[in-house]
Structures are given as C-alpha cells and as structure tokens.
Short mmCIF file of C-alpha atoms in Angstrom, two decimals:
data_model
loop_
_atom_site.label_atom_id
_atom_site.label_comp_id
_atom_site.label_asym_id
_atom_site.label_seq_id
_atom_site.Cartn_x
_atom_site.Cartn_y
_atom_site.Cartn_z
CA MET A 1 134.98 122.69 181.52
CA ASP A 2 134.15 122.89 177.81
CA TRP A 3 137.05 120.57 177.00
CA LEU A 4 135.73 118.00 179.48
CA LEU A 5 132.23 118.14 178.08
CA GLY A 6 133.35 118.27 174.44
CA ARG A 7 131.23 121.39 173.98
CA LYS A 8 131.56 123.05 170.55
CA GLY A 9 132.44 126.71 170.21
CA PRO A 10 131.05 129.25 167.70
CA SER A 11 133.21 127.75 164.93
CA GLY A 12 131.40 124.42 165.30
CA PHE A 13 134.57 122.74 166.62
CA SER A 14 135.73 121.79 170.07
CA TYR A 15 138.63 120.62 172.23
CA SER A 16 138.27 117.11 170.86
CA SER A 17 138.03 118.02 167.15
CA THR A 18 140.82 116.59 164.99
CA ALA A 19 142.83 118.20 162.20
CA GLU A 20 141.03 116.07 159.63
CA GLN A 21 137.63 117.10 161.01
CA VAL A 22 138.32 120.85 160.96
CA THR A 23 139.57 120.67 157.34
CA GLU A 24 136.97 118.27 156.00
CA GLY A 25 135.84 119.29 152.51
CA ILE A 26 138.57 121.94 152.11
CA ASP A 27 140.59 121.78 148.89
CA ALA A 28 144.13 123.10 149.32
CA THR A 29 145.29 122.02 145.85
CA GLY A 30 147.69 124.57 144.40
CA LEU A 31 148.75 125.94 147.80
CA THR A 32 152.30 125.69 149.09
CA ALA A 33 152.97 125.51 152.83
CA ILE A 34 156.05 125.45 155.02
CA VAL A 35 155.74 123.68 158.38
CA THR A 36 158.67 124.05 160.77
CA GLY A 37 159.37 121.23 163.19
CA ALA A 38 157.37 118.71 161.16
CA SER A 39 159.46 115.71 162.20
CA SER A 40 157.63 115.10 165.48
CA GLY A 41 154.38 115.62 167.38
CA ILE A 42 151.76 117.95 165.98
CA GLY A 43 154.14 119.07 163.25
CA ILE A 44 153.88 115.66 161.58
CA GLU A 45 150.10 115.67 161.77
CA THR A 46 149.91 119.24 160.47
CA ALA A 47 152.05 118.33 157.45
CA ARG A 48 150.08 115.13 156.87
CA VAL A 49 146.68 116.82 156.89
CA LEU A 50 147.77 119.77 154.73
CA ALA A 51 149.13 117.26 152.21
CA LEU A 52 145.94 115.22 152.50
CA ARG A 53 143.96 118.32 151.49
CA GLY A 54 146.19 118.79 148.44
CA ALA A 55 148.78 121.33 149.54
CA GLN A 56 152.44 121.00 148.62
CA VAL A 57 154.21 120.87 151.99
CA ILE A 58 157.81 121.74 152.82
CA ILE A 59 158.89 119.85 155.93
CA ALA A 60 161.43 122.23 157.49
CA VAL A 61 163.45 120.33 160.09
CA ARG A 62 166.79 120.25 161.88
CA ASN A 63 167.13 116.49 161.39
CA VAL A 64 166.76 115.82 157.66
CA ALA A 65 166.83 112.03 158.11
CA ALA A 66 163.89 112.24 160.53
CA GLY A 67 162.10 114.50 158.07
CA GLN A 68 162.62 111.97 155.28
CA GLU A 69 161.07 109.26 157.47
CA VAL A 70 158.03 111.46 158.03
CA LYS A 71 157.76 112.13 154.30
CA GLU A 72 157.95 108.43 153.46
CA GLY A 73 155.38 107.59 156.11
CA ILE A 74 152.90 110.15 154.80
CA ILE A 75 153.40 109.10 151.17
CA LYS A 76 152.92 105.45 152.13
CA GLU A 77 149.45 106.38 153.39
CA ASN A 78 148.72 109.01 150.72
CA THR A 79 150.56 108.29 147.46
CA SER A 80 149.48 111.59 145.91
CA ALA A 81 150.99 113.67 148.76
CA LYS A 82 153.41 116.40 147.65
CA LEU A 83 156.16 116.76 150.23
CA ASP A 84 159.72 118.01 150.31
CA VAL A 85 162.22 118.02 153.18
CA MET A 86 164.58 120.92 153.80
CA GLU A 87 167.09 121.52 156.58
CA LEU A 88 166.30 124.26 159.07
CA ASP A 89 167.84 124.83 162.51
CA LEU A 90 165.88 127.69 164.06
CA SER A 91 168.48 128.22 166.79
CA SER A 92 170.98 129.33 164.13
CA MET A 93 170.41 132.52 162.16
CA ALA A 94 172.86 131.27 159.53
CA SER A 95 170.75 128.13 159.06
CA VAL A 96 167.54 130.19 158.83
CA ARG A 97 169.11 132.44 156.19
CA LYS A 98 170.38 129.43 154.23
CA PHE A 99 166.94 127.78 154.33
CA ALA A 100 165.18 130.95 153.18
CA SER A 101 167.68 131.48 150.38
CA GLU A 102 167.32 127.90 149.17
CA PHE A 103 163.54 128.05 149.31
CA ILE A 104 163.40 131.34 147.39
CA SER A 105 165.75 129.88 144.76
CA LEU A 106 163.17 127.14 144.09
CA ASP A 107 160.86 129.88 142.76
CA LEU A 108 157.85 128.32 144.45
CA PRO A 109 154.80 130.24 145.65
CA LEU A 110 154.29 130.45 149.43
CA ASN A 111 150.73 130.59 150.67
CA ILE A 112 151.04 129.28 154.22
CA LEU A 113 153.86 129.60 156.75
CA ILE A 114 153.37 127.60 159.94
CA ASN A 115 155.87 128.52 162.63
CA ASN A 116 155.39 125.35 164.66
CA ALA A 117 158.79 124.14 165.90
CA GLY A 118 159.76 124.65 169.50
CA ILE A 119 161.66 123.50 172.54
CA MET A 120 160.28 123.54 176.08
CA ALA A 121 161.72 124.42 179.50
CA THR A 122 165.33 123.56 178.70
CA PRO A 123 168.28 124.11 181.05
CA PHE A 124 169.97 127.46 180.45
CA MET A 125 171.88 127.38 177.16
CA LEU A 126 172.93 129.87 174.52
CA SER A 127 172.30 129.47 170.81
CA GLN A 128 175.07 129.54 168.19
CA ASP A 129 174.43 133.27 168.01
CA GLY A 130 174.84 133.74 171.76
CA ILE A 131 171.15 134.17 172.58
CA GLU A 132 169.19 132.26 175.24
CA LEU A 133 168.15 129.07 173.49
CA GLN A 134 164.37 129.05 174.02
CA PHE A 135 164.01 132.69 172.95
CA ALA A 136 166.35 132.07 169.99
CA THR A 137 164.58 128.91 168.80
CA ASN A 138 160.93 129.53 169.60
CA HIS A 139 160.77 133.22 168.73
CA LEU A 140 163.79 134.75 167.03
CA GLY A 141 164.36 131.97 164.49
CA HIS A 142 160.74 132.17 163.41
CA PHE A 143 160.83 135.98 163.45
CA LEU A 144 163.80 135.95 161.06
CA LEU A 145 162.33 133.20 158.88
CA THR A 146 159.06 135.09 158.51
CA ASN A 147 160.90 138.31 157.72
CA LEU A 148 162.97 136.63 155.00
CA LEU A 149 159.98 134.91 153.37
CA LEU A 150 157.51 137.78 153.66
CA GLU A 151 158.09 139.25 150.20
CA THR A 152 157.55 135.81 148.66
CA MET A 153 154.26 135.50 150.55
CA LYS A 154 153.14 138.98 149.50
CA ASN A 155 154.02 138.33 145.85
CA THR A 156 152.20 134.98 145.95
CA ALA A 157 149.09 136.60 147.39
CA ARG A 158 149.12 139.27 144.66
CA LYS A 159 149.76 136.86 141.78
CA CYS A 160 147.45 134.07 142.91
CA LYS A 161 144.79 136.37 144.37
CA THR A 162 144.73 133.98 147.31
CA GLU A 163 145.09 135.06 150.93
CA GLY A 164 148.42 134.16 152.52
CA ARG A 165 148.38 132.94 156.11
CA ILE A 166 151.13 133.06 158.73
CA VAL A 167 150.43 130.89 161.76
CA ASN A 168 152.47 131.11 164.97
CA VAL A 169 152.02 128.12 167.26
CA SER A 170 152.20 129.68 170.72
CA SER A 171 150.83 128.19 173.95
CA TYR A 172 148.72 128.91 177.01
CA ALA A 173 152.13 128.80 178.69
CA HIS A 174 152.58 132.40 177.51
CA THR A 175 150.85 133.19 180.81
CA PHE A 176 153.87 131.67 182.63
CA SER A 177 156.17 134.38 181.30
CA TYR A 178 158.23 136.58 183.59
CA GLN A 179 156.24 139.28 185.37
CA GLU A 180 157.48 141.99 183.00
CA GLY A 181 156.70 139.83 179.97
CA ILE A 182 159.96 139.98 178.03
CA ARG A 183 163.27 140.48 179.81
CA PHE A 184 164.85 142.60 177.13
CA GLU A 185 167.83 143.66 179.26
CA HIS A 186 168.38 140.20 180.73
CA ILE A 187 167.62 137.74 177.90
CA ASN A 188 171.01 136.07 178.40
CA ASP A 189 171.27 136.43 182.18
CA SER A 190 171.68 132.90 183.56
CA SER A 191 171.32 134.11 187.18
CA ARG A 192 167.77 135.31 186.49
CA TYR A 193 166.82 132.37 184.28
CA THR A 194 163.97 129.99 185.03
CA ARG A 195 163.07 127.23 182.59
CA TRP A 196 159.33 127.88 182.60
CA GLY A 197 159.61 131.67 182.76
CA ALA A 198 161.86 131.61 179.68
CA TYR A 199 159.52 129.20 177.88
CA GLY A 200 156.54 131.41 178.69
CA GLN A 201 158.51 134.44 177.49
CA SER A 202 159.19 132.78 174.13
CA LYS A 203 155.54 131.77 173.71
CA LEU A 204 154.38 135.28 174.64
CA ALA A 205 156.78 136.55 171.97
CA ASN A 206 155.04 134.31 169.39
CA ILE A 207 151.73 136.08 170.04
CA LEU A 208 153.23 139.58 170.12
CA HIS A 209 155.06 138.85 166.85
CA ALA A 210 151.86 137.78 165.10
CA ASN A 211 149.97 140.81 166.42
CA GLU A 212 152.53 143.36 165.26
CA LEU A 213 153.04 141.61 161.93
CA ALA A 214 149.28 141.65 161.35
CA LYS A 215 149.27 145.39 161.96
CA HIS A 216 152.10 145.98 159.46
CA LEU A 217 150.41 143.85 156.80
CA GLN A 218 147.09 145.62 157.26
CA GLU A 219 148.78 149.00 156.92
CA GLU A 220 150.36 147.82 153.65
CA GLY A 221 147.01 146.56 152.40
CA VAL A 222 148.51 143.16 151.62
CA GLU A 223 146.27 140.09 151.60
CA VAL A 224 148.37 138.15 154.11
CA THR A 225 147.18 137.45 157.65
CA ALA A 226 149.09 136.60 160.82
CA ASN A 227 147.56 134.80 163.79
CA SER A 228 148.71 132.80 166.81
CA LEU A 229 147.25 129.88 168.74
CA HIS A 230 147.37 127.50 171.66
CA PRO A 231 147.32 123.94 170.30
CA GLY A 232 146.26 122.43 173.62
CA SER A 233 148.07 120.31 176.16
CA ILE A 234 149.38 117.43 174.11
CA VAL A 235 151.23 114.16 174.61
CA THR A 236 154.47 114.90 172.69
CA ASN A 237 158.22 114.75 173.29
CA LEU A 238 158.48 118.43 174.26
CA LEU A 239 159.10 117.40 177.88
CA ARG A 240 162.20 115.38 176.96
CA TYR A 241 164.30 117.57 179.28
CA HIS A 242 162.17 116.44 182.24
CA SER A 243 162.47 112.65 182.24
CA PHE A 244 160.34 111.92 185.33
CA VAL A 245 157.51 114.26 184.30
CA ASN A 246 157.76 113.05 180.72
CA ALA A 247 157.38 109.42 181.81
CA ILE A 248 154.23 110.25 183.78
CA VAL A 249 152.76 112.29 180.92
CA LEU A 250 153.43 109.57 178.35
CA ARG A 251 151.87 106.93 180.62
CA PHE A 252 148.78 108.77 181.89
CA GLY A 253 148.53 111.89 179.70
CA LYS A 254 146.39 110.24 177.06
CA LEU A 255 143.60 110.10 179.62
CA VAL A 256 143.32 113.91 179.86
CA LEU A 257 145.55 115.46 177.19
CA LYS A 258 145.03 115.87 173.47
CA ASN A 259 146.55 113.43 171.01
CA ALA A 260 148.49 114.71 167.97
CA GLN A 261 145.39 114.58 165.76
CA GLN A 262 143.54 116.89 168.15
CA GLY A 263 146.64 118.96 168.88
CA ALA A 264 147.13 119.85 165.21
CA ALA A 265 143.49 120.82 164.72
CA THR A 266 143.71 124.51 165.60
CA THR A 267 146.83 124.97 163.46
CA CYS A 268 145.12 123.39 160.45
CA TYR A 269 141.92 125.35 161.13
CA VAL A 270 143.73 128.70 161.20
CA ALA A 271 145.83 127.75 158.15
CA LEU A 272 143.00 126.54 155.90
CA HIS A 273 139.46 127.16 157.09
CA PRO A 274 137.27 129.68 155.22
CA GLN A 275 135.93 130.96 158.56
CA VAL A 276 139.35 132.49 159.20
CA LYS A 277 139.51 134.39 155.89
CA GLY A 278 140.42 138.01 156.53
CA VAL A 279 140.95 137.40 160.24
CA THR A 280 144.31 138.69 161.47
CA GLY A 281 146.08 139.52 164.72
CA LYS A 282 143.95 137.06 166.68
CA TYR A 283 144.69 134.24 169.13
CA PHE A 284 142.93 130.88 168.86
CA SER A 285 142.41 127.80 171.00
CA ASP A 286 140.34 124.69 170.21
CA SER A 287 139.65 126.15 166.74
CA ASN A 288 137.88 129.16 168.25
CA PHE A 289 138.84 132.69 169.23
CA GLU A 290 140.46 132.89 172.67
CA LYS A 291 141.45 135.85 174.83
CA PRO A 292 145.18 135.78 175.62
CA SER A 293 146.81 137.39 178.67
CA ASN A 294 146.90 141.16 179.13
CA LEU A 295 150.62 141.16 178.33
CA ALA A 296 149.85 139.52 174.98
CA THR A 297 147.73 142.51 173.97
CA ASN A 298 150.05 145.19 175.38
CA THR A 299 150.81 147.41 172.39
CA GLU A 300 153.89 149.00 173.98
CA LEU A 301 155.40 145.59 174.72
CA THR A 302 154.49 144.42 171.20
CA LYS A 303 156.29 147.32 169.54
CA LYS A 304 159.30 147.01 171.84
CA LEU A 305 159.68 143.30 171.03
CA TRP A 306 159.45 144.03 167.29
CA ASP A 307 162.21 146.63 167.47
CA PHE A 308 164.32 144.45 169.77
CA SER A 309 164.00 141.45 167.44
CA MET A 310 164.80 143.54 164.38
CA GLY A 311 167.94 144.72 166.14
CA LEU A 312 169.03 141.15 166.83
CA ILE A 313 168.56 139.89 163.27
CA ASN A 314 170.16 142.88 161.52
#
C-alpha cells in the first residue's frame, strides 16, 4: 500500500520519486558509467540523469543508430552532457568480449557499471551461443561483461580513491522463477520452458550474481560494491512479445504503473547516492532496502550459479 499512498521509506524516497529527485544535489563530475540497454525505457532515463549530474556515460546498445538518437536527444536538452555510444549485444558472448576489449582500449576509468538491458517473457529461443535467450541476455551477458570489466573497475577505485558501483537491474519477477530457482540441468530444454518461469529465473540470477560478486569483492578488500534492484512495474516496451497485453498496458498502465522517470529512480539512487556508500550485496526497491525471495538469499544456489556461469563463459 505504500506505493498507493506515496509513503516515503527510510531513505526519504518513495514509489513515486523520480531519478532526478533521488540524485538532486549530487555531483558525478569525473565519474564514468556504462549503462546497458540505454536506447529505450528506463535505460534512456538512467543515462540522461547520470549525464545531467556530470558523469560521462557510455550508452551500450545492440542498435547503434537508436543509441545515437538517444545521445542526440539528451545533448539537445543538456549541451554539456558527455555521452558515447558503443555496440553491445548481450546475447552474444563474442559481442560482449568485443565491447569490453574496445572499452578497455579507450583507457577510460570505470566507476559505475549498470547492467540494465533485458528482454521479457520471450518465446523459446537460443542465443548465438546456444543458450536459452532470456538467461543468455539478462544474466550471462551481464555476468561476462562484469567479469571482463572488473579489473578496470578495481583499478579505477584504487587510483581515484572513489567507490566503484555495480548495479544489476533485476525485478520482483524473480519470485516467478521455477520452483528450484535455476534449472541448471535444463536451461536449454524447450519441453520444460515457460516464458515467465524463464524470465523469473534470469532475474533471480541477477540478484544471485550481485550477492556472490559482493562477497568476492569484500574478501579482496576492494572498494567496489555490487547490488541489485527492482525498478518497479513500468510502462515500457518490454512486453513487445505480448501484443494484446502490451496494448492494454500502454493504454491504461500509466494510471497505476511507474513512468520511466520513476522507474529509473532506484537505479540512479543505488548508482550515485551517498546513502548507499559501502553498502553491498543488497536488494533495493523504491530507493529503499527490500527483502527478496528466500531463493535469492540461498547461499548454495548463489555459489552454484556462479560456478555454472563461469563454466559457460570460459
């Protein structure tokens, strides 16, 4: 009911807070951020607000032309915005490796990595690497990307003496995952596939990834954090594979769902706000701490997913 009443949480923010509101007064000048999937929905707003606060933002997108349009639109509004567009297809490990290599060759610092891109409830398909598409895109592509850019983030944190932040955009839909959480033995089994179960599985994986990564970083004593979040139920094009439902959501959703400005708030809060300094391995919603499902805090499942994912990318 808090969302309906607009009640603020301990952070001072609520369901209806916008990305601009949660970052008001924050100076991100000198920081470099990568935002995946920043050519639509909350990704655009995340990139726009980070740039508004002074960060240099890399728009990492599959469709470079769409990314260029976003860049031009943001610069038209904010002429001092620092934005670059780079190609990244998270469903292809070759594309992820190429992106990471090209970014590293730029010799830029990396303070913030926002793993935002995603697809939702698609028909059963395999990625270019032969892995179920939602798991490949929403989890494994981001897992590999993070792994490849981690040393750059660690080095940046040491040199700049500024905390690095990795932000995984998950979803409340992680609670829709298959009963066992992650179907390790049946990831590519079309006969057992359900669109929403697979989507929930990939979103659960986002949380488990952040949790285990946070543990590794803490053990190393590196000043880089990893957290996950639910952005809220938002009017975006994620439901493009469900034309009837999508039409209803686009027509009536604005009455009850978040807009992009509100949907990007928690991402921007976790990426920039001083209240989150030193906080790691946590799950957020409406710019406040939130308790995820029991599966999302299952340490055995967390470790198994880490090892499974490492096996797939190596």
